Coordinates of C-alpha atoms in Angstrom, one line a residue:
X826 CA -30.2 -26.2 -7.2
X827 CA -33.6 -25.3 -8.8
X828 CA -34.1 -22.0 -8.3
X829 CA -37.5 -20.2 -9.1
X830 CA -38.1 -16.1 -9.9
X831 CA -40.9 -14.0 -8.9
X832 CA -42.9 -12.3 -12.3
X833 CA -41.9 -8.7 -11.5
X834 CA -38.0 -10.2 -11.6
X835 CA -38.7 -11.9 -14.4
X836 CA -40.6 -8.8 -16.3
X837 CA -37.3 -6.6 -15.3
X838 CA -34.9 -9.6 -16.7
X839 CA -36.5 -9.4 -19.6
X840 CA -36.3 -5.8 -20.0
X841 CA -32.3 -5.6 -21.2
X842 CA -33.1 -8.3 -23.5
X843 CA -35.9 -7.2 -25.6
X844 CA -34.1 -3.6 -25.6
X845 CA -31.2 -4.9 -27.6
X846 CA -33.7 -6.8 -29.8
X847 CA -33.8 -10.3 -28.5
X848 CA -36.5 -11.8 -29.6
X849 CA -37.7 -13.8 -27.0
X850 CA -41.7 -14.5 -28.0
X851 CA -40.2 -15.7 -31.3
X852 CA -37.8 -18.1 -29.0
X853 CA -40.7 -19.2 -26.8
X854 CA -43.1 -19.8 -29.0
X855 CA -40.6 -21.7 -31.5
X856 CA -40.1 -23.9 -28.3
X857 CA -43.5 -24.6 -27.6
X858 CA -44.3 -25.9 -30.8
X859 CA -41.9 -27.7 -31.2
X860 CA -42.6 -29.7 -27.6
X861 CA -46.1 -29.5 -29.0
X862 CA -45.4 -31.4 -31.8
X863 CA -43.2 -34.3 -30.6
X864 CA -46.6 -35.2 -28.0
X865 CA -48.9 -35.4 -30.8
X866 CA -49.5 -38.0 -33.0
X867 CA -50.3 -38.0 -36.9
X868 CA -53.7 -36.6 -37.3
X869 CA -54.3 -35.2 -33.8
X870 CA -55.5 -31.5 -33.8
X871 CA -54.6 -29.0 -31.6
X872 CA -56.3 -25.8 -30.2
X873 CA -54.4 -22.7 -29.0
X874 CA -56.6 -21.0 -25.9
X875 CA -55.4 -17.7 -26.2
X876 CA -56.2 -15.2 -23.3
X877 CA -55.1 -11.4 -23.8
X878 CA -51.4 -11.5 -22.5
X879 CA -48.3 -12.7 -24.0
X880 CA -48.8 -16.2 -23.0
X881 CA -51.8 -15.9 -25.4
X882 CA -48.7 -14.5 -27.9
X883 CA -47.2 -17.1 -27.4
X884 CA -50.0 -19.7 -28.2
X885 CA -50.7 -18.0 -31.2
X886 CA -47.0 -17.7 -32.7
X887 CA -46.9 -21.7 -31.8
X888 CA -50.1 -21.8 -33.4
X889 CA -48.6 -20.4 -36.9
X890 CA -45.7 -22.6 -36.7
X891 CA -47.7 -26.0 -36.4
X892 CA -50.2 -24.8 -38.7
X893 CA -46.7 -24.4 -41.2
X894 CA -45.7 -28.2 -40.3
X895 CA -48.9 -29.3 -41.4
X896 CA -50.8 -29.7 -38.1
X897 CA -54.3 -28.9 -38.1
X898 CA -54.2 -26.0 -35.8
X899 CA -57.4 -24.1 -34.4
X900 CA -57.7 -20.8 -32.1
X901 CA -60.2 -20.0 -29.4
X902 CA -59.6 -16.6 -28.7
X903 CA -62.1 -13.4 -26.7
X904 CA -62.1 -10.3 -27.1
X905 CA -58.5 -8.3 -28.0
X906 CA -55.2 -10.6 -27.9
X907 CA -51.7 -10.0 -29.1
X908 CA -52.2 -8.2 -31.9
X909 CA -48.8 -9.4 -34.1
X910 CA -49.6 -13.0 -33.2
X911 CA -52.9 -13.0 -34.3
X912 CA -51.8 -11.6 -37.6
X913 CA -49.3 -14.3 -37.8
X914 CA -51.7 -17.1 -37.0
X915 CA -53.8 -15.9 -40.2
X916 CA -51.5 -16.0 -42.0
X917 CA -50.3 -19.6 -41.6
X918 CA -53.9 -20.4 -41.9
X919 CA -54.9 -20.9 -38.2
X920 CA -58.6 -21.4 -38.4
X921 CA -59.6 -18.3 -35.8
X922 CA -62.9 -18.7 -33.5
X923 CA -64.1 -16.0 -31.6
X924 CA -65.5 -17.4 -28.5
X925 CA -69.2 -16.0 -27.4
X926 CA -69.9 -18.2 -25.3
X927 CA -69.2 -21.2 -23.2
X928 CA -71.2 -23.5 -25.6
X929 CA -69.0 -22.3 -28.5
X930 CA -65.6 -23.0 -26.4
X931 CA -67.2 -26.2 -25.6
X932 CA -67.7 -27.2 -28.8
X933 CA -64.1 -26.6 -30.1
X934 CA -62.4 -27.9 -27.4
X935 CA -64.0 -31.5 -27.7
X936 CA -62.6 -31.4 -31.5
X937 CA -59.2 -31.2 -30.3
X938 CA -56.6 -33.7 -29.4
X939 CA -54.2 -31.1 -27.6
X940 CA -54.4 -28.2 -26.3
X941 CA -52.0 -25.4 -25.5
X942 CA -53.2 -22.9 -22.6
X943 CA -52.0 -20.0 -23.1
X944 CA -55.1 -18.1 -21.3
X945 CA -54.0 -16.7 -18.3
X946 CA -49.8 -15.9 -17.6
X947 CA -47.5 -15.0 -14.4
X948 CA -49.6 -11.8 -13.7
X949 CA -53.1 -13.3 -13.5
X950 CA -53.1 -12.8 -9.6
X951 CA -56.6 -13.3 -7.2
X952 CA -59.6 -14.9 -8.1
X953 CA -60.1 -15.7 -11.8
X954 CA -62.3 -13.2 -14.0
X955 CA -64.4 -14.0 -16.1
X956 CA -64.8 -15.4 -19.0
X957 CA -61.9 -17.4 -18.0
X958 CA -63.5 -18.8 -15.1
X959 CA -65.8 -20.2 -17.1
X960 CA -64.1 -21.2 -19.5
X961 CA -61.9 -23.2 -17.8
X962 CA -64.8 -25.0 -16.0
X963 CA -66.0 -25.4 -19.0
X964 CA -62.6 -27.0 -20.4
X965 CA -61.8 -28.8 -17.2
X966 CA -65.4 -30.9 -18.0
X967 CA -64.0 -32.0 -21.3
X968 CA -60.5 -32.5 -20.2
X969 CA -60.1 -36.1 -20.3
X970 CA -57.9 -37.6 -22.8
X971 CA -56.5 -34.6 -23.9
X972 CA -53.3 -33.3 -23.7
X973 CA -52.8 -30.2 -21.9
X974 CA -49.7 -28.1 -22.5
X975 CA -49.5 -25.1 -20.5
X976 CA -47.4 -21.9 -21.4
X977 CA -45.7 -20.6 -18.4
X978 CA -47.9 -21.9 -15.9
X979 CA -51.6 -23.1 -16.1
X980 CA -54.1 -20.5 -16.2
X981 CA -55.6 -20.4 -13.0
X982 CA -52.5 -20.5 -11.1
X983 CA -50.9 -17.5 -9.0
X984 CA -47.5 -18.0 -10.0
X985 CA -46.0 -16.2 -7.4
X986 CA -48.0 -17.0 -4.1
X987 CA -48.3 -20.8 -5.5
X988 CA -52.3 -20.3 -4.5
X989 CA -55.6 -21.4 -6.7
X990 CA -57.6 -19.0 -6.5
X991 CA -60.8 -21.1 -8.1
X992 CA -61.1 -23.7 -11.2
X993 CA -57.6 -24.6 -12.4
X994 CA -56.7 -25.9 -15.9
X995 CA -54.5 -28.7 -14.7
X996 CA -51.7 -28.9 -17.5
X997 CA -49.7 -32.5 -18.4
X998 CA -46.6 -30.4 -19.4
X999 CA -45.8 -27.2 -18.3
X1000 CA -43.3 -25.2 -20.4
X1001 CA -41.5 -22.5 -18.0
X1002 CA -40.5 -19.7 -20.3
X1003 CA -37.3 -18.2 -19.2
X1004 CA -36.9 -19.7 -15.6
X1005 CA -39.0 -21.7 -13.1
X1006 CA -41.4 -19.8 -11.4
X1007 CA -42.8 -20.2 -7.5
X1008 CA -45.5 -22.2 -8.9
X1009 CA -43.3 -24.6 -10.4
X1010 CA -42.1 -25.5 -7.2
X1011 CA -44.8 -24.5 -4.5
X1012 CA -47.8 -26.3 -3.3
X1013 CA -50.4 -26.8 -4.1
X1014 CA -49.9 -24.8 -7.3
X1015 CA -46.6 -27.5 -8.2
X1016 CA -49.2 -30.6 -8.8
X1017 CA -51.5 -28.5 -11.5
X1018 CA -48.1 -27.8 -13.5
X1019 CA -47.9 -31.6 -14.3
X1020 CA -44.2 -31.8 -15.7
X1021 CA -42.1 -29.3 -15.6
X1022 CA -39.4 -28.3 -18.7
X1023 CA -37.5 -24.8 -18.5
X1024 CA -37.5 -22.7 -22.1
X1025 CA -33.9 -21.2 -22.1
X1026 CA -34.4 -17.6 -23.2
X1027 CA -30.6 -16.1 -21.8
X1028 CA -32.8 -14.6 -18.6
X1029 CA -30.2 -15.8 -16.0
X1030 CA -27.4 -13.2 -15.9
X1031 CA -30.5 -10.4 -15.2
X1032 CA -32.0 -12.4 -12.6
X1033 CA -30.9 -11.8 -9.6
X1034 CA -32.2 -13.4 -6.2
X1035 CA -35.3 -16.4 -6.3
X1036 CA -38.3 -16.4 -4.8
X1037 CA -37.9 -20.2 -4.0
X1038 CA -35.0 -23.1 -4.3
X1039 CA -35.3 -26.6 -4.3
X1040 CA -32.2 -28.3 -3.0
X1041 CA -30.7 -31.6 -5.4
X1042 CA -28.4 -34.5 -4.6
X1043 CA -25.5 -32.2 -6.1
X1044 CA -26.3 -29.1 -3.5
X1045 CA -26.9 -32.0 -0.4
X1046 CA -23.7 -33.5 -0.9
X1047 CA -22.0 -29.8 -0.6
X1048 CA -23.8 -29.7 2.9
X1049 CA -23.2 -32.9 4.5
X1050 CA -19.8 -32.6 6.2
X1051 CA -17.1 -35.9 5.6
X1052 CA -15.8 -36.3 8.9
X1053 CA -11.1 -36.5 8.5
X1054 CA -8.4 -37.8 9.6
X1055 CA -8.5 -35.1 12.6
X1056 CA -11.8 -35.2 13.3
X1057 CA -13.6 -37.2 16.6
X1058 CA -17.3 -37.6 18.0
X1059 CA -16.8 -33.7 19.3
X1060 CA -16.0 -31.8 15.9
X1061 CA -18.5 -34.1 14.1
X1062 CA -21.5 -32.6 15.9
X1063 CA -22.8 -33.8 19.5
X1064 CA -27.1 -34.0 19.3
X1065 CA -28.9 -34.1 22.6
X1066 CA -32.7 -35.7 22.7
X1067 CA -35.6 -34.8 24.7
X1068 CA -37.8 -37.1 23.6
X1069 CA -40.1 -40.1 23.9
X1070 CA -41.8 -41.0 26.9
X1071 CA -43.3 -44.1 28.9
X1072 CA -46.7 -43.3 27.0
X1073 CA -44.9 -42.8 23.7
X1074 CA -41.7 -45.0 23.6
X1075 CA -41.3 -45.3 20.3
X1076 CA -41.1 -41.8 19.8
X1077 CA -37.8 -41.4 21.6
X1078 CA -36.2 -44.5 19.6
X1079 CA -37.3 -42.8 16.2
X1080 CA -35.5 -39.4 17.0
X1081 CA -32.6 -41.4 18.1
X1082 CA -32.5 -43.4 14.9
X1083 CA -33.1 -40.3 12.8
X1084 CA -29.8 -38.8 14.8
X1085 CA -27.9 -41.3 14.4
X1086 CA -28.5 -42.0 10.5
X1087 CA -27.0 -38.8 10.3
X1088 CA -23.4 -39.6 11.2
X1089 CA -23.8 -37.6 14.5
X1090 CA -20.2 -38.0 16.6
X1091 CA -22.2 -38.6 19.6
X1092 CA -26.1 -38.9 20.3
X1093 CA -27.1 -37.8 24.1
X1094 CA -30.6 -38.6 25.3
X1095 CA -31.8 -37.4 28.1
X1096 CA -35.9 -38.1 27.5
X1097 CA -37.8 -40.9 29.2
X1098 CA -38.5 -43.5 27.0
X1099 CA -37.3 -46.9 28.5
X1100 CA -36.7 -48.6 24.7
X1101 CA -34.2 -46.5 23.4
X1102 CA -30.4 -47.8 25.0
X1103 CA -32.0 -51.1 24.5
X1104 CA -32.4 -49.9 20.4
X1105 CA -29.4 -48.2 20.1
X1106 CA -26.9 -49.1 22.6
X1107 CA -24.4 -46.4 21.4
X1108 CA -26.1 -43.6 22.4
X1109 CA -25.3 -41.5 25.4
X1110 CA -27.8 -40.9 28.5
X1111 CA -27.8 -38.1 30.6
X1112 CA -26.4 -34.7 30.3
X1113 CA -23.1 -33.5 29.1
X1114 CA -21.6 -31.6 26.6
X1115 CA -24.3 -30.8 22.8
X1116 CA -23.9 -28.8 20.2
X1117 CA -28.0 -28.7 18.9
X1118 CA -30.4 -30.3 20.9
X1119 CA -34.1 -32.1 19.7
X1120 CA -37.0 -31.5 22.1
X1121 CA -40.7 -32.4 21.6
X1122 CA -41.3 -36.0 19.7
X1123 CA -43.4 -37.8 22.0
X1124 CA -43.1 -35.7 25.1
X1125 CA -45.8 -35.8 27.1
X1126 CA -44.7 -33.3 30.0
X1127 CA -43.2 -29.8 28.6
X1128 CA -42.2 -28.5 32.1
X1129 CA -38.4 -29.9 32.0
X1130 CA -38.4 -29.2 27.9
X1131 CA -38.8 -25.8 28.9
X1132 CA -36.2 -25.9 31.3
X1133 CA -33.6 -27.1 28.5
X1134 CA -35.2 -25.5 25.6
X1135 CA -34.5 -21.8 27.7
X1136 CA -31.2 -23.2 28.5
X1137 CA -30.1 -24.0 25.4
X1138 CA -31.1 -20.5 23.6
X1139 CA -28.8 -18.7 26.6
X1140 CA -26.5 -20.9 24.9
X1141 CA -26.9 -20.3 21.6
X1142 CA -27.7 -23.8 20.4
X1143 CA -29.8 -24.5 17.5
X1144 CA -32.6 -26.2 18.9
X1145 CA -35.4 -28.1 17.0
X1146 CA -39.0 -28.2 18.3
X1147 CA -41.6 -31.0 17.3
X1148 CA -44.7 -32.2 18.3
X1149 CA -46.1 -30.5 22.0
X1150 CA -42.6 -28.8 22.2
X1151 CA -43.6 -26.2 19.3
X1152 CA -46.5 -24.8 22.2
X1153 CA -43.3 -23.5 23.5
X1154 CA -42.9 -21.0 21.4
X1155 CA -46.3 -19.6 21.4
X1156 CA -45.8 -15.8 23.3
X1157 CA -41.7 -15.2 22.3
X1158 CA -39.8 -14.3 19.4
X1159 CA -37.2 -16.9 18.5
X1160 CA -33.6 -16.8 16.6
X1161 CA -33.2 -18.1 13.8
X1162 CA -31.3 -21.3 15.0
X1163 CA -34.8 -22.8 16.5
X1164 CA -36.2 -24.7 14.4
X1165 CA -40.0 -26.2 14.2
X1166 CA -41.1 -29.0 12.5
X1167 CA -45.3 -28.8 12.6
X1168 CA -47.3 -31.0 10.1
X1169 CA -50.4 -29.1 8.9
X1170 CA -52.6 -29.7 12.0
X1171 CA -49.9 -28.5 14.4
X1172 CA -49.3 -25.6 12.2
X1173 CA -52.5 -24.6 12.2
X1174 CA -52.2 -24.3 16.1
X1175 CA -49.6 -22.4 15.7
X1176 CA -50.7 -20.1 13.5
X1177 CA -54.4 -20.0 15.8
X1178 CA -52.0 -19.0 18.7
X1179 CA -49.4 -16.5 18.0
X1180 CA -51.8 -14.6 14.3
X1181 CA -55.1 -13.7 16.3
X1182 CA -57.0 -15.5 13.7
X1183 CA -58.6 -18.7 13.0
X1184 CA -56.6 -21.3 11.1
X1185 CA -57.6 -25.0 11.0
X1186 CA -56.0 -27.5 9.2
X1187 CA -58.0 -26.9 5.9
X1188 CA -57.3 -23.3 5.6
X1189 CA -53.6 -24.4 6.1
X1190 CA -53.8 -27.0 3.8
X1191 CA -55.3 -24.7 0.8
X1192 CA -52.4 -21.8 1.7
X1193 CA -49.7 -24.2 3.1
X1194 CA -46.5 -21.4 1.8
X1195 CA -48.9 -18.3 3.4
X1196 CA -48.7 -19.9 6.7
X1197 CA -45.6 -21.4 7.0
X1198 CA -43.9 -17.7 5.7
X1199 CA -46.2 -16.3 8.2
X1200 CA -45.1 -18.4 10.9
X1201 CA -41.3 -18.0 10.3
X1202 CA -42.0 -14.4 10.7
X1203 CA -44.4 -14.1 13.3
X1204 CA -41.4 -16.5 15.5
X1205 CA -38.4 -15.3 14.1
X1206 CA -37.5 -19.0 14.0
X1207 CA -36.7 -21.7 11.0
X1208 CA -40.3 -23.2 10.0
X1209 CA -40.2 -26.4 8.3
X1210 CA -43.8 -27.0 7.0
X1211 CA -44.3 -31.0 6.8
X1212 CA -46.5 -31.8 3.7
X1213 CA -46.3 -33.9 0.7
X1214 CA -43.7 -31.1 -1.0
X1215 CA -42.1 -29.5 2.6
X1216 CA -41.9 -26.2 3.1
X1217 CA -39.1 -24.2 4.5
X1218 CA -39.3 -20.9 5.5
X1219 CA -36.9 -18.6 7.4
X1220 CA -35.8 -14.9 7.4
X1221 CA -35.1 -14.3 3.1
X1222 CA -35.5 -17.9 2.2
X1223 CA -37.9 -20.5 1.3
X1224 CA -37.0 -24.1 0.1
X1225 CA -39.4 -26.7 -1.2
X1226 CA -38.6 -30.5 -1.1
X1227 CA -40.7 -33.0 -2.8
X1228 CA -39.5 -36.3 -3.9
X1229 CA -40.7 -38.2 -0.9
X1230 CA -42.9 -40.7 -1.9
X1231 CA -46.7 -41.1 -0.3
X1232 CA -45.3 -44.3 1.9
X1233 CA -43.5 -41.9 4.0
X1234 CA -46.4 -40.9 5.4
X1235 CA -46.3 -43.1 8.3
X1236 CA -46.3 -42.5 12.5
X1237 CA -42.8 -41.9 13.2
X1238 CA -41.7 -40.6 9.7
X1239 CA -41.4 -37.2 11.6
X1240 CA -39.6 -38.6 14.8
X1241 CA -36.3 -39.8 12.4
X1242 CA -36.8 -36.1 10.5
X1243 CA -36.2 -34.1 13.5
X1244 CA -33.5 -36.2 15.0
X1245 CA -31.7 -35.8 11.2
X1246 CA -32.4 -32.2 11.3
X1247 CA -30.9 -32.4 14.7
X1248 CA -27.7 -33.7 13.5
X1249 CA -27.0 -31.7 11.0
X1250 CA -27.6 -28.6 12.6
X1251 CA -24.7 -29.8 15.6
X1252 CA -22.4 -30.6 12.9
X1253 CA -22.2 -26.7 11.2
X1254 CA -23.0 -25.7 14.9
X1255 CA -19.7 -23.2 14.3
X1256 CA -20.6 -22.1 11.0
X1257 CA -24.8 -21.5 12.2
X1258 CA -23.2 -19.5 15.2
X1259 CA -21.4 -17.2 12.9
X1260 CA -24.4 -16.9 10.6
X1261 CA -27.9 -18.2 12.1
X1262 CA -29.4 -17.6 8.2
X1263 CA -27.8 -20.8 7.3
X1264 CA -30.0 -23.0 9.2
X1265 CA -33.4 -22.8 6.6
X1266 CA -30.9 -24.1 3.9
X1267 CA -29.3 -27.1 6.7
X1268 CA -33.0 -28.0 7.7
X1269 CA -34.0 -28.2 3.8
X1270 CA -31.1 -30.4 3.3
X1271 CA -32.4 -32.4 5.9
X1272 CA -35.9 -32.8 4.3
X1273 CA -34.3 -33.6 1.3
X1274 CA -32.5 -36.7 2.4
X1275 CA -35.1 -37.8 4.8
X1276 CA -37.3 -37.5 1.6
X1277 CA -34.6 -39.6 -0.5
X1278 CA -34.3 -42.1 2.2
X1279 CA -37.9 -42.8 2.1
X1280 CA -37.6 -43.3 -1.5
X1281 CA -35.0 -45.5 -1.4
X1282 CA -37.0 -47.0 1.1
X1283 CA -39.8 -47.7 -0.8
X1284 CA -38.4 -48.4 -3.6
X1285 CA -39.4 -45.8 -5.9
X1286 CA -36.3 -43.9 -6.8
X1287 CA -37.0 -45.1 -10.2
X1288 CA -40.4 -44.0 -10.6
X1289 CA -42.0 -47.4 -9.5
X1290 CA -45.1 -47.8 -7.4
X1291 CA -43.2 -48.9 -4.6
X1292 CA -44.2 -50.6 -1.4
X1293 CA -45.5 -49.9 2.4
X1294 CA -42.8 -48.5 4.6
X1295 CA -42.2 -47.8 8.3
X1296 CA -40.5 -45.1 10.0
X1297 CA -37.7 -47.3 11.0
X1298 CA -37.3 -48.5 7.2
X1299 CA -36.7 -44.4 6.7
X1300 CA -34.1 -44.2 9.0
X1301 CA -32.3 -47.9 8.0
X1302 CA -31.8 -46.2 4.6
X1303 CA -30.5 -42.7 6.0
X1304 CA -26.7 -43.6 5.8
X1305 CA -26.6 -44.8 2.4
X1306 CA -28.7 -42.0 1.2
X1307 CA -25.9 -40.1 2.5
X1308 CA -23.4 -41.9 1.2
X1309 CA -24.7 -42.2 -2.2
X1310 CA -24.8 -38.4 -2.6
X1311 CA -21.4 -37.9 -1.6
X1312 CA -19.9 -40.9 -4.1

């Protein structure tokens, strides 16, 4: 599990460590020139932006080291920086500019062939001062063909809330000193980090609890329950559908296909869509017993998913809500065990209804973890925030799952998501009743094999461009997702 750490955690990990005299700028810095120098090539120059904070320590110790190797090693720094590491870059010989202006920085950057950002750190927070906003407008017009190697994270990123705040140096590499932080793993701050490699500086035992995880085939397989000897369609989890309808057929066929890729011990369907027994002849209609239930995906009358929906929290069933169903929740506070599932234009209705603001699906869009925490609190229930990287937020946790390539976003990609998530959450339907906190980490498991599926789909598990996908494809390649995490 990738697991990322808020900068006041990381500040007080670091505390114990630099008291017994671990020298962890020496560490960090050592590993960022080294990284520095295996990206160059003979003859390229690099530049160290150095800001006042240890990230521009860092930059500067790196600096001295290449400068040592033989590298020709320049440093735009402003005003007062790390004192030591400015003494140590002149003495390896770093050449030293004193930036007054953007002309100068412009002029120094363009003579560079890499350059190591070590401007702004993990406690630049809020819109960007100057003169680093301008410089890194300045640096983002002279970006291309340069390498970028950020220290930490890339100056103009919050590190915790995962927001950009205004111009952004976009990195190619993005060392994480220590541990991952929320930006490493959050949208939209995750796409400026470019690649992502962990310095280890012996943080971990002082850590404590992340702000963030990000589930892996390892955890996934831990989650997905293989069915024994002793086990029949009732232990291995029993998923009831309302969905689809005679204006949205397809809808109801998608869920159940989701549901089923799963390895469900029974699928139940009690919407209206007249294509799905025909599609899957081994699901269930009408009612009997379930142990989770899926309402919403391509409903296009709420009355009698209301009925079911209030029927099944009296029961205490996890319930997931998609599509029209999620207006359900709109004036109530919700258990854990409900789960929604809005993309960024539902979410935005949601957080318009229940927040007494305005949200549209911009504003959602540019503050996607903001509003999907908010929403998790504001319901009480399990959000999962559909975007490129998903976001899943519930009471003490939040998840983030990339990996699903841009094919998957096809009509009907969601449909087979919530019938997964269904199934999942009726087979630990004992183990969610005896602790409803569970369900953000069974949804994110969810989104992470819907998201490998796709892949597989697509063909791009091995970082090729792939190819167009449907919804169905998704769900075909469910199973053996499955079953390759668990081999």
């Amino acid at each position: 599990m990738d697991q990322a750490f808020a900068a006041d955690v990381v500040r007080r990990a670091e505390e114990p460590l630099l008291a017994s005299g671990v020298p962890l700028m020496d560490r960090a810095s050592y590993a960022l020139a080294t990284k520095v120098a295996t990206l160059r090539l003979p003859g390229e120059r690099a530049l160290a932006l150095v800001g006042r904070g240890n990230n521009g320590g860092d930059a500067l110790f790196a600096a001295a080291y290449l400068t040592r190797r033989g590298v020709s090693v320049s440093a735009a720094i402003a005003g007062d920086v790390h004192a030591e590491g400015l003494a140590a870059a002149r003495r390896a010989g770093v050449q030293i500019c004193e930036i007054d202006g953007v002309a100068a920085l412009r002029e120094i950057a363009r003579g560079a062939d890499i350059w190591i950002d070590g401007l702004l750190g993990i406690g630049a927070c809020g819109p960007i001062r100057e003169p680093y906003a301008s410089w890194i407008r300045v640096l983002n017009e002279e970006r291309a063909g340069r390498i970028v190697v950020a220290v930490d994270v890339p100056s103009g990123v919050a590190a915790d809330d995962a927001d950009l705040h205004g111009p952004v140096l976009c990195a190619d590499l993005t060392l994480a000193m220590g541990c991952l932080k929320p930006a490493h793993l959050l949208p939209p701050a995750r796409y400026a980090c470019g690649a992502v490699e962990v310095v280890e500086l012996g943080l971990g035992p002082h850590l404590g609890e992340p702000a963030a995880r990000q589930l892996t085939d390892a955890d996934v397989a831990g989650l997905w329950r293989v069915p024994g000897r002793e086990d029949h369609k009732y232990t291995r989890g029993v998923v009831g559908l309302l969905t689809g309808s005679r204006d949205y057929p397809g809808a109801g066929v998608l869920s159940a296909a989701g549901a089923l890729g799963g390895g469900p011990g029974m699928v139940r369907y009690l919407g209206s869509s007249p294509d799905v027994m025909a599609a899957h002849p081994e699901v269930v209609p009408g009612e009997g017993r379930v142990q989770a239930w899926v309402i919403g995906s391509g409903l296009t009358d709420l009355e009698g998913a209301g009925e079911v929906f209030e029927q099944a929290l009296a029961e205490g069933l996890p319930v997931v809500l998609d599509a029209g169903a999620i207006a359900l929740v709109y004036d109530r506070e919700l258990p854990t065990r409900v789960v929604l599932t809005p993309h960024a234009g539902e979410l935005a209705e949601l957080m318009s209804a229940i927040s007494g603001e305005e949200w549209d699906r911009t504003r959602v869009e540019s503050a996607p973890v903001r509003a999907a925490r908010e929403a998790a609190a504001r319901t009480g229930a399990t959000v999962v925030a559909k975007f490129a990287t998903t976001i899943i937020a519930g009471p003490g946790a939040l998840y983030a799952q990339s990996g699903a390539p841009g094919w998957a976003g096809t009509a009907g990609s969601g449909d087979v998501l919530a019938g997964l998530t269904g199934t999942i959450l009726a087979a630990h339907a004992d183990a969610l009743a005896r602790d409803p906190g569970l369900t953000t980490l069974y949804a994110a498991a969810a989104v992470h094999v819907h998201a490998r599926a796709a892949a597989r789909a697509a063909g791009t598990t091995g970082g090729q461009v792939g190819h167009p996908i449907t919804a169905t494809d998704i769900a075909r390649k469910l199973a053996s997702t499955i079953g390759s995490m668990n081999d």
